[in-house]
GROMACS .gro file of C-alpha atoms in nm:
model
  355
    1GLY     CA    1   0.000   0.000   0.000
    2LEU     CA    2   0.097   0.362   0.063
    3ILE     CA    3   0.287   0.518   0.352
    4GLN     CA    4   0.281   0.896   0.319
    5LYS     CA    5   0.462   1.151   0.535
    6THR     CA    6   0.295   1.493   0.503
    7ASN     CA    7   0.430   1.698   0.796
    8GLY     CA    8   0.750   1.902   0.808
    9ALA     CA    9   0.903   1.740   1.118
   10ALA     CA   10   1.198   1.501   1.134
   11GLN     CA   11   1.071   1.150   1.213
   12THR     CA   12   1.183   0.786   1.217
   13LEU     CA   13   0.960   0.543   1.033
   14LEU     CA   14   1.016   0.251   1.276
   15ASN     CA   15   1.248   0.230   1.577
   16THR     CA   16   1.231  -0.145   1.648
   17GLY     CA   17   1.190  -0.445   1.416
   18THR     CA   18   1.214  -0.451   1.036
   19TYR     CA   19   1.043  -0.273   0.750
   20THR     CA   20   0.978  -0.460   0.425
   21GLN     CA   21   0.835  -0.278   0.125
   22ALA     CA   22   0.680  -0.505  -0.133
   23ALA     CA   23   0.652  -0.461  -0.508
   24GLY     CA   24   0.358  -0.231  -0.578
   25ALA     CA   25   0.396  -0.045  -0.246
   26THR     CA   26   0.490   0.323  -0.216
   27LEU     CA   27   0.679   0.519   0.047
   28ASP     CA   28   0.602   0.888  -0.011
   29VAL     CA   29   0.792   1.166   0.170
   30ASP     CA   30   0.612   1.494   0.101
   31ALA     CA   31   0.783   1.714   0.361
   32GLY     CA   32   1.040   1.714   0.640
   33THR     CA   33   1.292   1.436   0.700
   34LEU     CA   34   1.209   1.069   0.727
   35ASN     CA   35   1.481   0.854   0.886
   36LEU     CA   36   1.500   0.488   0.790
   37THR     CA   37   1.683   0.276   1.045
   38LEU     CA   38   1.699  -0.099   1.130
   39ASN     CA   39   1.741  -0.368   0.861
   40ASN     CA   40   1.501  -0.312   0.572
   41THR     CA   41   1.437  -0.410   0.211
   42TYR     CA   42   1.259  -0.201  -0.050
   43SER     CA   43   1.075  -0.274  -0.372
   44GLY     CA   44   0.797  -0.076  -0.538
   45THR     CA   45   0.836   0.302  -0.529
   46ILE     CA   46   1.007   0.554  -0.304
   47ASN     CA   47   0.909   0.914  -0.377
   48VAL     CA   48   1.075   1.216  -0.215
   49ASP     CA   49   0.920   1.552  -0.299
   50PRO     CA   50   1.119   1.877  -0.341
   51GLY     CA   51   1.239   2.009  -0.007
   52ALA     CA   52   1.191   1.675   0.167
   53THR     CA   53   1.467   1.433   0.273
   54LEU     CA   54   1.484   1.057   0.306
   55ALA     CA   55   1.780   0.975   0.532
   56LEU     CA   56   1.955   0.646   0.609
   57PRO     CA   57   2.140   0.713   0.938
   58SER     CA   58   2.171   0.354   1.061
   59GLY     CA   59   2.082  -0.006   0.989
   60SER     CA   60   2.123  -0.217   0.678
   61HIS     CA   61   1.909  -0.141   0.374
   62THR     CA   62   1.866  -0.313   0.041
   63PHE     CA   63   1.724  -0.136  -0.263
   64ASN     CA   64   1.600  -0.428  -0.468
   65SER     CA   65   1.647  -0.434  -0.844
   66GLY     CA   66   1.356  -0.254  -1.006
   67LEU     CA   67   1.289  -0.018  -0.716
   68SER     CA   68   1.157   0.311  -0.856
   69LEU     CA   69   1.312   0.622  -0.697
   70THR     CA   70   1.117   0.934  -0.789
   71GLY     CA   71   1.084   1.295  -0.686
   72ALA     CA   72   1.319   1.594  -0.671
   73GLY     CA   73   1.392   1.576  -0.297
   74ASN     CA   74   1.702   1.448  -0.121
   75LEU     CA   75   1.830   1.098  -0.048
   76THR     CA   76   2.105   1.105   0.215
   77LEU     CA   77   2.323   0.815   0.323
   78ASN     CA   78   2.455   0.931   0.661
   79GLY     CA   79   2.558   0.623   0.855
   80ALA     CA   80   2.375   0.313   0.732
   81THR     CA   81   2.480   0.035   0.496
   82LEU     CA   82   2.299   0.056   0.164
   83THR     CA   83   2.314  -0.234  -0.082
   84LEU     CA   84   2.198  -0.178  -0.439
   85GLY     CA   85   2.045  -0.499  -0.569
   86GLY     CA   86   2.077  -0.403  -0.935
   87PRO     CA   87   2.179  -0.118  -1.164
   88PHE     CA   88   2.070   0.226  -1.039
   89THR     CA   89   2.081   0.566  -1.209
   90PHE     CA   90   2.017   0.900  -1.041
   91GLY     CA   91   1.897   1.161  -1.288
   92ALA     CA   92   1.672   1.465  -1.308
   93ALA     CA   93   1.363   1.261  -1.218
   94ASN     CA   94   1.526   1.109  -0.909
   95PRO     CA   95   1.615   1.236  -0.561
   96LEU     CA   96   1.949   1.412  -0.522
   97PHE     CA   97   2.188   1.162  -0.365
   98ALA     CA   98   2.446   1.270  -0.107
   99MET     CA   99   2.670   1.067   0.121
  100SER     CA  100   2.831   1.172   0.449
  101ALA     CA  101   2.884   0.840   0.634
  102GLY     CA  102   2.808   0.470   0.608
  103THR     CA  103   2.866   0.228   0.320
  104LEU     CA  104   2.715   0.193  -0.024
  105THR     CA  105   2.786  -0.137  -0.192
  106SER     CA  106   2.688  -0.243  -0.542
  107ALA     CA  107   2.783  -0.533  -0.766
  108SER     CA  108   2.600  -0.361  -1.053
  109ALA     CA  109   2.646  -0.027  -1.225
  110PHE     CA  110   2.574   0.284  -1.019
  111THR     CA  111   2.541   0.599  -1.231
  112ASP     CA  112   2.488   0.949  -1.092
  113ASN     CA  113   2.389   1.211  -1.349
  114GLN     CA  114   2.331   1.478  -1.085
  115ALA     CA  115   2.558   1.675  -0.854
  116PHE     CA  116   2.707   1.440  -0.594
  117ALA     CA  117   2.827   1.570  -0.256
  118TRP     CA  118   3.050   1.306  -0.097
  119SER     CA  119   3.177   1.403   0.247
  120GLY     CA  120   3.234   1.066   0.413
  121GLY     CA  121   3.166   0.694   0.412
  122THR     CA  122   3.266   0.416   0.174
  123LEU     CA  123   3.170   0.325  -0.180
  124THR     CA  124   3.249  -0.038  -0.252
  125GLY     CA  125   3.149  -0.336  -0.467
  126THR     CA  126   3.249  -0.457  -0.814
  127GLY     CA  127   2.989  -0.251  -1.003
  128LEU     CA  128   3.116   0.046  -1.203
  129LEU     CA  129   3.059   0.392  -1.054
  130THR     CA  130   2.999   0.660  -1.318
  131THR     CA  131   2.949   1.027  -1.234
  132ASN     CA  132   2.811   1.236  -1.518
  133GLY     CA  133   2.732   1.524  -1.285
  134ALA     CA  134   2.973   1.735  -1.080
  135THR     CA  135   3.119   1.570  -0.769
  136THR     CA  136   3.248   1.756  -0.464
  137ILE     CA  137   3.464   1.573  -0.212
  138THR     CA  138   3.519   1.698   0.142
  139ASN     CA  139   3.682   1.523   0.439
  140ALA     CA  140   3.819   1.178   0.353
  141PRO     CA  141   3.565   0.942   0.191
  142LEU     CA  142   3.684   0.599   0.080
  143LEU     CA  143   3.669   0.423  -0.258
  144ASN     CA  144   3.719   0.057  -0.174
  145GLY     CA  145   3.789  -0.198  -0.447
  146LYS     CA  146   3.577  -0.006  -0.693
  147THR     CA  147   3.629   0.154  -1.034
  148TRP     CA  148   3.509   0.512  -1.077
  149ASP     CA  149   3.464   0.674  -1.418
  150ASN     CA  150   3.444   1.051  -1.371
  151ALA     CA  151   3.287   1.220  -1.674
  152ASN     CA  152   3.228   1.569  -1.532
  153THR     CA  153   3.413   1.782  -1.273
  154LEU     CA  154   3.545   1.614  -0.960
  155THR     CA  155   3.652   1.876  -0.705
  156LEU     CA  156   3.867   1.806  -0.402
  157ALA     CA  157   3.732   2.106  -0.218
  158ALA     CA  158   3.945   2.376  -0.060
  159GLY     CA  159   4.053   2.282   0.292
  160ALA     CA  160   4.340   2.124   0.481
  161SER     CA  161   4.207   1.766   0.505
  162ASN     CA  162   4.000   1.696   0.194
  163ARG     CA  163   4.113   1.400  -0.018
  164LEU     CA  164   3.989   1.073  -0.164
  165GLN     CA  165   4.109   0.762   0.016
  166LEU     CA  166   4.165   0.443  -0.184
  167ALA     CA  167   4.160   0.083  -0.067
  168THR     CA  168   4.186  -0.263  -0.223
  169ASN     CA  169   4.311  -0.170  -0.571
  170ALA     CA  170   4.068   0.113  -0.631
  171ILE     CA  171   4.069   0.279  -0.974
  172VAL     CA  172   3.984   0.637  -1.070
  173ASN     CA  173   3.943   0.706  -1.441
  174ASN     CA  174   3.919   1.073  -1.534
  175GLN     CA  175   3.753   1.055  -1.874
  176ALA     CA  176   3.833   1.265  -2.180
  177GLY     CA  177   3.666   1.603  -2.138
  178ALA     CA  178   3.636   1.560  -1.760
  179THR     CA  179   3.823   1.753  -1.489
  180VAL     CA  180   3.975   1.682  -1.150
  181LEU     CA  181   4.021   2.007  -0.957
  182ILE     CA  182   4.265   1.990  -0.667
  183ASP     CA  183   4.164   2.286  -0.452
  184SER     CA  184   4.243   2.103  -0.126
  185THR     CA  185   4.585   2.159   0.036
  186TYR     CA  186   4.605   1.810   0.193
  187VAL     CA  187   4.939   1.637   0.131
  188ASN     CA  188   4.792   1.358  -0.092
  189ALA     CA  189   4.510   1.424  -0.336
  190PHE     CA  190   4.445   1.050  -0.375
  191GLU     CA  191   4.568   0.852  -0.076
  192ASN     CA  192   4.624   0.484  -0.002
  193ALA     CA  193   4.416   0.383   0.299
  194SER     CA  194   4.441   0.005   0.340
  195GLY     CA  195   4.436  -0.333   0.171
  196ALA     CA  196   4.594  -0.419  -0.163
  197ALA     CA  197   4.750  -0.100  -0.292
  198ALA     CA  198   4.768  -0.140  -0.671
  199HIS     CA  199   4.554   0.170  -0.708
  200GLN     CA  200   4.524   0.353  -1.039
  201VAL     CA  201   4.463   0.713  -1.135
  202ASN     CA  202   4.416   0.717  -1.513
  203ASN     CA  203   4.380   1.059  -1.672
  204ALA     CA  204   4.236   1.124  -2.016
  205GLY     CA  205   4.096   1.468  -1.928
  206LEU     CA  206   4.233   1.750  -1.711
  207ILE     CA  207   4.388   1.722  -1.365
  208GLN     CA  208   4.435   2.078  -1.240
  209LYS     CA  209   4.612   2.179  -0.918
  210THR     CA  210   4.501   2.528  -0.820
  211ASN     CA  211   4.642   2.577  -0.469
  212GLY     CA  212   4.991   2.680  -0.360
  213ALA     CA  213   5.069   2.385  -0.131
  214ALA     CA  214   5.314   2.099  -0.189
  215GLN     CA  215   5.117   1.782  -0.269
  216THR     CA  216   5.144   1.433  -0.412
  217LEU     CA  217   4.885   1.329  -0.670
  218LEU     CA  218   4.881   0.961  -0.561
  219ASN     CA  219   5.106   0.811  -0.295
  220THR     CA  220   5.076   0.441  -0.386
  221GLY     CA  221   4.992   0.267  -0.715
  222THR     CA  222   5.024   0.385  -1.076
  223ILE     CA  223   4.932   0.694  -1.275
  224THR     CA  224   4.875   0.726  -1.650
  225ASN     CA  225   4.830   1.042  -1.855
  226ALA     CA  226   4.678   0.954  -2.194
  227SER     CA  227   4.734   1.148  -2.516
  228THR     CA  228   4.413   1.344  -2.448
  229GLY     CA  229   4.509   1.412  -2.087
  230THR     CA  230   4.662   1.718  -1.923
  231ILE     CA  231   4.820   1.747  -1.580
  232GLN     CA  232   4.824   2.119  -1.506
  233VAL     CA  233   5.002   2.284  -1.215
  234ASP     CA  234   4.881   2.641  -1.162
  235ALA     CA  235   5.063   2.695  -0.831
  236GLY     CA  236   5.268   2.513  -0.569
  237THR     CA  237   5.434   2.175  -0.619
  238LEU     CA  238   5.263   1.862  -0.746
  239THR     CA  239   5.464   1.541  -0.708
  240VAL     CA  240   5.373   1.280  -0.968
  241ASN     CA  241   5.628   1.011  -0.890
  242LEU     CA  242   5.420   0.718  -1.020
  243LEU     CA  243   5.409   0.829  -1.386
  244PRO     CA  244   5.721   0.701  -1.566
  245THR     CA  245   5.591   0.784  -1.917
  246ASN     CA  246   5.387   1.085  -2.018
  247ASP     CA  247   5.165   1.046  -2.324
  248GLY     CA  248   4.964   1.366  -2.277
  249ALA     CA  249   5.041   1.721  -2.166
  250ILE     CA  250   5.224   1.842  -1.856
  251ASP     CA  251   5.165   2.213  -1.806
  252VAL     CA  252   5.350   2.413  -1.540
  253VAL     CA  253   5.152   2.727  -1.605
  254SER     CA  254   5.322   2.998  -1.404
  255THR     CA  255   5.657   3.088  -1.254
  256GLY     CA  256   5.667   2.910  -0.919
  257ALA     CA  257   5.455   2.617  -1.036
  258VAL     CA  258   5.650   2.291  -1.000
  259TYR     CA  259   5.585   1.944  -1.142
  260SER     CA  260   5.804   1.702  -0.948
  261THR     CA  261   5.886   1.343  -1.043
  262GLY     CA  262   6.002   1.269  -0.691
  263GLY     CA  263   6.356   1.216  -0.820
  264ASN     CA  264   6.251   0.964  -1.085
  265ASN     CA  265   6.327   0.964  -1.457
  266LEU     CA  266   6.051   1.079  -1.692
  267LEU     CA  267   5.998   0.979  -2.055
  268ASN     CA  268   5.796   1.223  -2.264
  269SER     CA  269   5.659   1.000  -2.540
  270THR     CA  270   5.600   1.090  -2.905
  271THR     CA  271   5.249   1.213  -2.816
  272GLY     CA  272   5.363   1.396  -2.503
  273VAL     CA  273   5.386   1.773  -2.459
  274ILE     CA  274   5.567   1.956  -2.178
  275ARG     CA  275   5.503   2.329  -2.157
  276GLY     CA  276   5.480   2.633  -1.935
  277ASN     CA  277   5.670   2.893  -1.734
  278GLY     CA  278   5.735   2.681  -1.425
  279THR     CA  279   5.970   2.400  -1.330
  280ILE     CA  280   5.997   2.030  -1.409
  281ASP     CA  281   6.187   1.898  -1.107
  282LEU     CA  282   6.361   1.563  -1.154
  283GLY     CA  283   6.620   1.604  -0.880
  284THR     CA  284   6.927   1.443  -1.033
  285ALA     CA  285   6.725   1.222  -1.271
  286THR     CA  286   6.668   1.269  -1.645
  287LEU     CA  287   6.386   1.390  -1.867
  288THR     CA  288   6.406   1.206  -2.199
  289ASN     CA  289   6.205   1.380  -2.467
  290ASN     CA  290   6.063   1.195  -2.767
  291GLY     CA  291   5.775   1.440  -2.797
  292ILE     CA  292   5.733   1.818  -2.783
  293ILE     CA  293   5.864   2.075  -2.537
  294ARG     CA  294   5.709   2.421  -2.552
  295PRO     CA  295   5.884   2.648  -2.303
  296GLY     CA  296   5.702   2.954  -2.176
  297THR     CA  297   5.357   3.086  -2.241
  298SER     CA  298   5.394   3.332  -2.527
  299PRO     CA  299   5.699   3.359  -2.460
  300GLY     CA  300   5.859   3.249  -2.132
  301LEU     CA  301   6.111   3.041  -1.944
  302LEU     CA  302   6.085   2.671  -1.859
  303THR     CA  303   6.322   2.537  -1.592
  304ILE     CA  304   6.429   2.172  -1.581
  305THR     CA  305   6.591   2.070  -1.254
  306GLY     CA  306   6.794   1.764  -1.346
  307ASN     CA  307   6.917   1.636  -1.681
  308LEU     CA  308   6.763   1.669  -2.028
  309THR     CA  309   6.804   1.428  -2.316
  310LEU     CA  310   6.657   1.535  -2.650
  311THR     CA  311   6.637   1.232  -2.881
  312GLY     CA  312   6.623   1.241  -3.259
  313ALA     CA  313   6.243   1.240  -3.235
  314SER     CA  314   6.243   1.542  -3.006
  315VAL     CA  315   6.074   1.869  -3.107
  316ILE     CA  316   6.115   2.201  -2.928
  317ASP     CA  317   5.894   2.496  -3.021
  318PHE     CA  318   6.059   2.831  -2.947
  319GLU     CA  319   5.862   3.153  -2.980
  320LEU     CA  320   6.068   3.455  -3.086
  321GLY     CA  321   5.917   3.797  -3.024
  322GLY     CA  322   6.214   4.013  -2.926
  323LEU     CA  323   6.563   4.015  -2.780
  324THR     CA  324   6.495   3.963  -2.408
  325ARG     CA  325   6.541   3.608  -2.289
  326GLY     CA  326   6.244   3.452  -2.108
  327THR     CA  327   6.005   3.742  -2.175
  328GLN     CA  328   6.039   3.814  -2.545
  329TYR     CA  329   6.173   3.479  -2.657
  330ASP     CA  330   6.137   3.129  -2.512
  331ALA     CA  331   6.420   2.966  -2.323
  332ILE     CA  332   6.495   2.651  -2.124
  333ASP     CA  333   6.717   2.642  -1.817
  334VAL     CA  334   6.868   2.300  -1.736
  335THR     CA  335   7.050   2.261  -1.404
  336GLY     CA  336   7.219   1.933  -1.500
  337SER     CA  337   7.352   1.795  -1.828
  338ALA     CA  338   7.183   1.841  -2.165
  339THR     CA  339   7.211   1.604  -2.463
  340ILE     CA  340   7.071   1.772  -2.773
  341ASP     CA  341   6.923   1.619  -3.088
  342GLY     CA  342   6.601   1.646  -3.283
  343THR     CA  343   6.422   1.951  -3.425
  344ALA     CA  344   6.388   2.309  -3.305
  345ASN     CA  345   6.103   2.514  -3.450
  346ILE     CA  346   6.138   2.892  -3.439
  347ILE     CA  347   5.797   3.059  -3.431
  348HIS     CA  348   5.786   3.437  -3.482
  349PHE     CA  349   5.569   3.607  -3.223
  350GLY     CA  350   5.400   3.949  -3.213
  351GLY     CA  351   5.522   4.054  -3.556
  352PHE     CA  352   5.890   4.049  -3.456
  353VAL     CA  353   6.132   4.006  -3.748
  354PRO     CA  354   6.502   3.957  -3.665
  355ALA     CA  355   6.739   4.204  -3.825
   0.00000   0.00000   0.00000
């Protein structure tokens, strides 16, 4: 049948026992907050109207396959365990899902096409997580043994402790056209928490560090940067010590921005591009370039701390717009040794013509 909450108060549906919702039944939250506790299973329909909230603060809950979630209200997982019994998609016709504590587990696909605020708790299970809406991460939620395809903007929000924890070989795929914004100043953007640690951060879109702190992108596992990917450092130092080969773009945008390899060698492949006005810091290791280096930003100075090897496949694009090094024409400073081969392209800038 129908259970309908019409008042604006915060209430608990049942404080002792179990609640089972059969196929054909409806739980309708018109106003206020309805808390679901205990150990419950749900089929049929759950409707949450605009301004109303259905909360799962405790207990163990199973959303059976085929459950219809409707309404433009809020569905909040804030302490309970929620098991999805089949594929679920949150879109414009569904409640806005947010998670602050507890565990969501799914062996089937879980797709969120809306904004997703994730401030705590664990997402786990073998089913693929896909976010087509913007995601904001605060505090230290946990991705446990799960693969996440981000297809929109994932923001590690500004603050001193915000990061995504990874456990049991978790994988984050930043899709082409998607963005990871690192506004948080916490030491690790993606951080190993426990269990098997073969984590992956695979970038085909944009990873952008906006804050001035010193951070590591991922402290355990592997990182890839595909030919469509860009790792962009606007400020501070970003250590990417788990990326031995770059196939995309590395952009140290401004003077003072540092991309660090943690003292490891870096191979810039034939599809790779390294550019900007900042520093590529290899310690005493070597950057081997098979791709393109574009120092400066119309024009500017790129600093390489360490050694530079330019192979026969190497291309360097120099902009020439005057006679002043680093401001009117591009330059590269190398603190270690430099082995030079390949092609240098001279690109006239701003109408400048050498005498």
